[in-house]
């Protein structure tokens, strides 16, 4: 098993902080776009077993480590809000 633990952590942070990100649209497509942008910008942290994923998740309670990821999420959310994907489910005139 090979997993980018950042993917799991960023997913959790996105779900937890979505009200604070003030996204124009929070459909499945826009949320995935924010996640993809964020993952491209965050340093990947691959792990090879489930225990290490659990450890990475446990580290999320460490607010200092989260701050950098939350900044990345906020910046990505702003980009997607300004420029939503053509596949956005609520995009007008699509
Ligand atoms: Zn959308």
XYZ file of N, CA and C and ligand atoms in Angstrom:
283
model
N 0.848 -1.196 0.000
C 0.000 0.000 0.000
C 0.889 1.254 0.000
N 0.629 2.108 -0.951
C 1.392 3.351 -1.043
C 0.398 4.518 -1.077
N 0.499 5.365 -0.072
C -0.469 6.463 0.048
C 0.260 7.775 0.317
N -0.210 8.831 -0.321
C 0.270 10.161 0.035
C -0.544 10.615 1.245
N 0.085 10.597 2.415
C -0.672 10.938 3.632
C -1.196 12.375 3.582
N -0.549 13.219 2.799
C -1.026 14.606 2.666
C -2.421 14.643 2.042
N -2.683 13.658 1.173
C -3.988 13.615 0.529
C -5.087 13.392 1.567
N -4.821 12.464 2.498
C -5.804 12.171 3.541
C -5.960 13.359 4.484
N -4.822 13.938 4.865
C -4.856 15.059 5.802
C -5.556 16.266 5.165
N -5.212 16.568 3.899
C -5.824 17.726 3.241
C -7.330 17.532 3.041
N -7.730 16.299 2.733
C -9.159 16.000 2.590
C -9.899 16.287 3.882
N -9.328 15.829 4.993
C -9.952 16.038 6.300
C -10.020 17.517 6.653
N -8.922 18.221 6.379
C -8.885 19.654 6.688
C -9.894 20.411 5.835
N -10.013 20.022 4.568
C -10.966 20.683 3.684
C -12.388 20.507 4.220
N -12.741 19.268 4.597
C -14.080 19.019 5.126
C -14.327 19.790 6.410
N -13.303 19.847 7.253
C -13.460 20.491 8.544
C -13.557 22.010 8.435
N -12.792 22.588 7.517
C -12.701 24.052 7.468
C -13.443 24.680 6.298
N -14.250 23.870 5.605
C -14.902 24.414 4.410
C -15.728 25.682 4.688
N -16.414 25.794 5.859
C -17.166 27.042 6.089
C -16.261 28.278 6.155
N -15.026 28.090 6.629
C -14.101 29.220 6.772
C -13.395 29.578 5.473
N -13.515 28.724 4.473
C -12.784 28.981 3.227
C -13.555 29.906 2.286
N -14.836 30.134 2.605
C -15.667 31.058 1.829
C -15.628 30.778 0.326
N -15.799 29.520 -0.016
C -15.823 29.178 -1.435
C -17.144 29.610 -2.055
N -17.035 30.074 -3.285
C -18.208 30.518 -4.019
C -19.133 29.327 -4.261
N -18.550 28.186 -4.509
C -19.313 26.973 -4.779
C -18.603 25.814 -4.082
N -19.388 24.933 -3.470
C -18.774 23.793 -2.779
C -19.277 22.471 -3.358
N -19.538 22.455 -4.657
C -19.953 21.196 -5.283
C -18.768 20.236 -5.304
N -19.053 18.982 -5.631
C -18.042 17.921 -5.652
C -16.857 18.313 -6.540
N -17.158 18.920 -7.688
C -16.111 19.269 -8.657
C -15.199 20.362 -8.089
N -15.783 21.405 -7.531
C -14.979 22.507 -6.993
C -14.143 22.044 -5.799
N -14.727 21.201 -4.931
C -13.964 20.683 -3.795
C -12.771 19.854 -4.268
N -13.003 19.035 -5.295
C -11.902 18.240 -5.848
C -10.836 19.123 -6.475
N -11.259 20.199 -7.124
C -10.296 21.124 -7.724
C -9.421 21.767 -6.651
N -10.048 22.158 -5.550
C -9.291 22.758 -4.449
C -8.287 21.743 -3.902
N -8.734 20.503 -3.774
C -7.866 19.448 -3.269
C -6.698 19.188 -4.221
N -6.996 19.129 -5.504
C -5.947 18.859 -6.491
C -4.920 19.985 -6.509
N -5.391 21.228 -6.520
C -4.470 22.376 -6.502
C -3.599 22.344 -5.253
N -4.235 22.061 -4.124
C -3.505 22.048 -2.861
C -2.456 20.945 -2.842
N -2.844 19.774 -3.344
C -1.904 18.647 -3.349
C -0.729 18.904 -4.268
N -0.963 19.629 -5.347
C 0.142 19.956 -6.244
C 1.117 20.929 -5.600
N 0.614 21.711 -4.650
C 1.460 22.715 -4.027
C 2.106 22.222 -2.738
N 1.466 21.238 -2.090
C 2.018 20.726 -0.829
C 3.041 19.641 -1.124
N 4.063 19.606 -0.313
C 5.066 18.555 -0.426
C 4.399 17.205 -0.168
N 4.524 16.242 -1.081
C 3.894 14.949 -0.801
C 4.598 14.228 0.352
N 3.871 13.384 1.051
C 4.455 12.626 2.169
C 3.946 11.192 2.069
N 4.629 10.411 1.235
C 4.176 9.037 1.013
C 4.507 8.141 2.190
N 3.523 7.287 2.503
C 3.723 6.288 3.552
C 3.323 4.932 2.983
N 3.773 3.885 3.666
C 3.584 2.549 3.100
C 2.660 1.661 3.912
N 2.187 2.126 5.060
C 1.240 1.281 5.776
C 0.211 2.117 6.522
N -0.867 1.409 6.902
C -2.013 2.085 7.505
C -1.677 2.770 8.822
N -0.766 2.166 9.577
C -0.415 2.749 10.870
C 0.164 4.148 10.687
N 0.949 4.313 9.622
C 1.562 5.622 9.392
C 0.541 6.647 8.930
N -0.491 6.172 8.233
C -1.570 7.085 7.862
C -2.263 7.574 9.123
N -2.532 6.639 10.042
C -3.177 6.997 11.309
C -2.314 8.005 12.068
N -1.006 7.820 12.021
C -0.090 8.732 12.692
C -0.155 10.119 12.054
N -0.199 10.152 10.717
C -0.291 11.431 10.016
C -1.578 12.154 10.377
N -2.671 11.389 10.501
C -3.947 11.994 10.874
C -3.896 12.527 12.302
N -3.255 11.761 13.185
C -3.140 12.184 14.575
C -2.364 13.495 14.676
N -1.413 13.650 13.778
C -0.618 14.882 13.782
C -1.436 16.117 13.430
N -2.619 15.887 12.835
C -3.470 17.015 12.460
C -3.915 17.844 13.649
N -3.892 17.240 14.833
C -4.279 18.029 16.006
C -3.214 19.075 16.326
N -2.038 18.905 15.734
C -0.980 19.885 15.903
C -1.263 21.096 15.012
N -1.784 22.132 15.638
C -2.260 23.291 14.876
C -1.163 23.971 14.069
N 0.043 23.982 14.627
C 1.148 24.655 13.927
C 1.442 24.015 12.591
N 1.398 22.675 12.580
C 1.660 21.972 11.333
C 0.526 22.171 10.341
N -0.681 22.381 10.887
C -1.829 22.568 10.009
C -1.858 23.927 9.347
N -1.288 24.913 10.014
C -1.412 26.277 9.522
C -0.930 26.406 8.082
N 0.225 25.826 7.788
C 0.769 25.924 6.431
C -0.177 25.274 5.425
N -0.765 24.130 5.800
C -1.684 23.447 4.892
C -2.975 24.242 4.724
N -3.416 24.883 5.808
C -4.641 25.682 5.714
C -4.438 26.894 4.821
N -3.233 27.462 4.849
C -2.934 28.584 3.959
C -3.021 28.118 2.505
N -2.445 26.946 2.240
C -2.499 26.395 0.884
C -3.951 26.143 0.469
N -4.749 25.580 1.381
C -6.160 25.326 1.080
C -6.910 26.627 0.792
N -6.650 27.651 1.611
C -7.337 28.935 1.443
C -6.976 29.572 0.102
N -5.698 29.491 -0.262
C -5.268 30.069 -1.539
C -5.880 29.310 -2.710
N -5.922 27.991 -2.608
C -6.517 27.177 -3.664
C -8.020 27.443 -3.776
N -8.682 27.594 -2.628
C -10.121 27.877 -2.624
C -10.402 29.209 -3.312
N -9.528 30.192 -3.075
C -9.701 31.504 -3.701
C -9.544 31.393 -5.216
N -8.570 30.618 -5.658
C -8.323 30.450 -7.095
C -9.530 29.788 -7.766
N -10.042 28.723 -7.133
C -11.183 27.994 -7.713
C -12.441 28.874 -7.706
N -12.607 29.694 -6.667
C -13.783 30.572 -6.591
C -13.784 31.608 -7.700
N -12.602 32.118 -8.010
C -12.489 33.120 -9.064
C -12.617 32.473 -10.448
N -12.067 31.293 -10.544
C -11.997 30.639 -11.846
C -12.484 29.189 -11.757
N -13.825 29.001 -11.616
C -14.333 27.630 -11.447
C -14.160 26.791 -12.711
N -14.041 25.506 -12.504
C -13.893 24.553 -13.608
C -15.108 24.588 -14.518
N -14.896 24.260 -15.782
C -16.032 24.183 -16.706
C -16.960 23.020 -16.334
N -16.474 22.133 -15.453
C -17.289 20.999 -15.030
C -18.024 21.273 -13.717
N -17.853 22.487 -13.174
C -18.537 22.850 -11.940
C -20.037 22.608 -12.099
N -20.621 21.980 -11.053
C -22.027 21.565 -11.151
C -23.006 22.727 -11.023
N -22.574 23.878 -10.529
C -23.496 25.002 -10.384
C -23.111 26.180 -11.275
N -22.144 25.950 -12.157
C -21.682 27.037 -12.994
C -22.796 27.499 -13.941
N -22.990 28.828 -13.986
C -24.065 29.375 -14.822
C -23.636 29.434 -16.278
N -24.602 29.218 -17.146
C -24.355 29.333 -18.572
C -23.434 28.265 -19.119
N -23.285 27.156 -18.367
C -22.397 26.087 -18.840
C -23.028 25.335 -20.011
Zn -18.831 24.052 -8.266
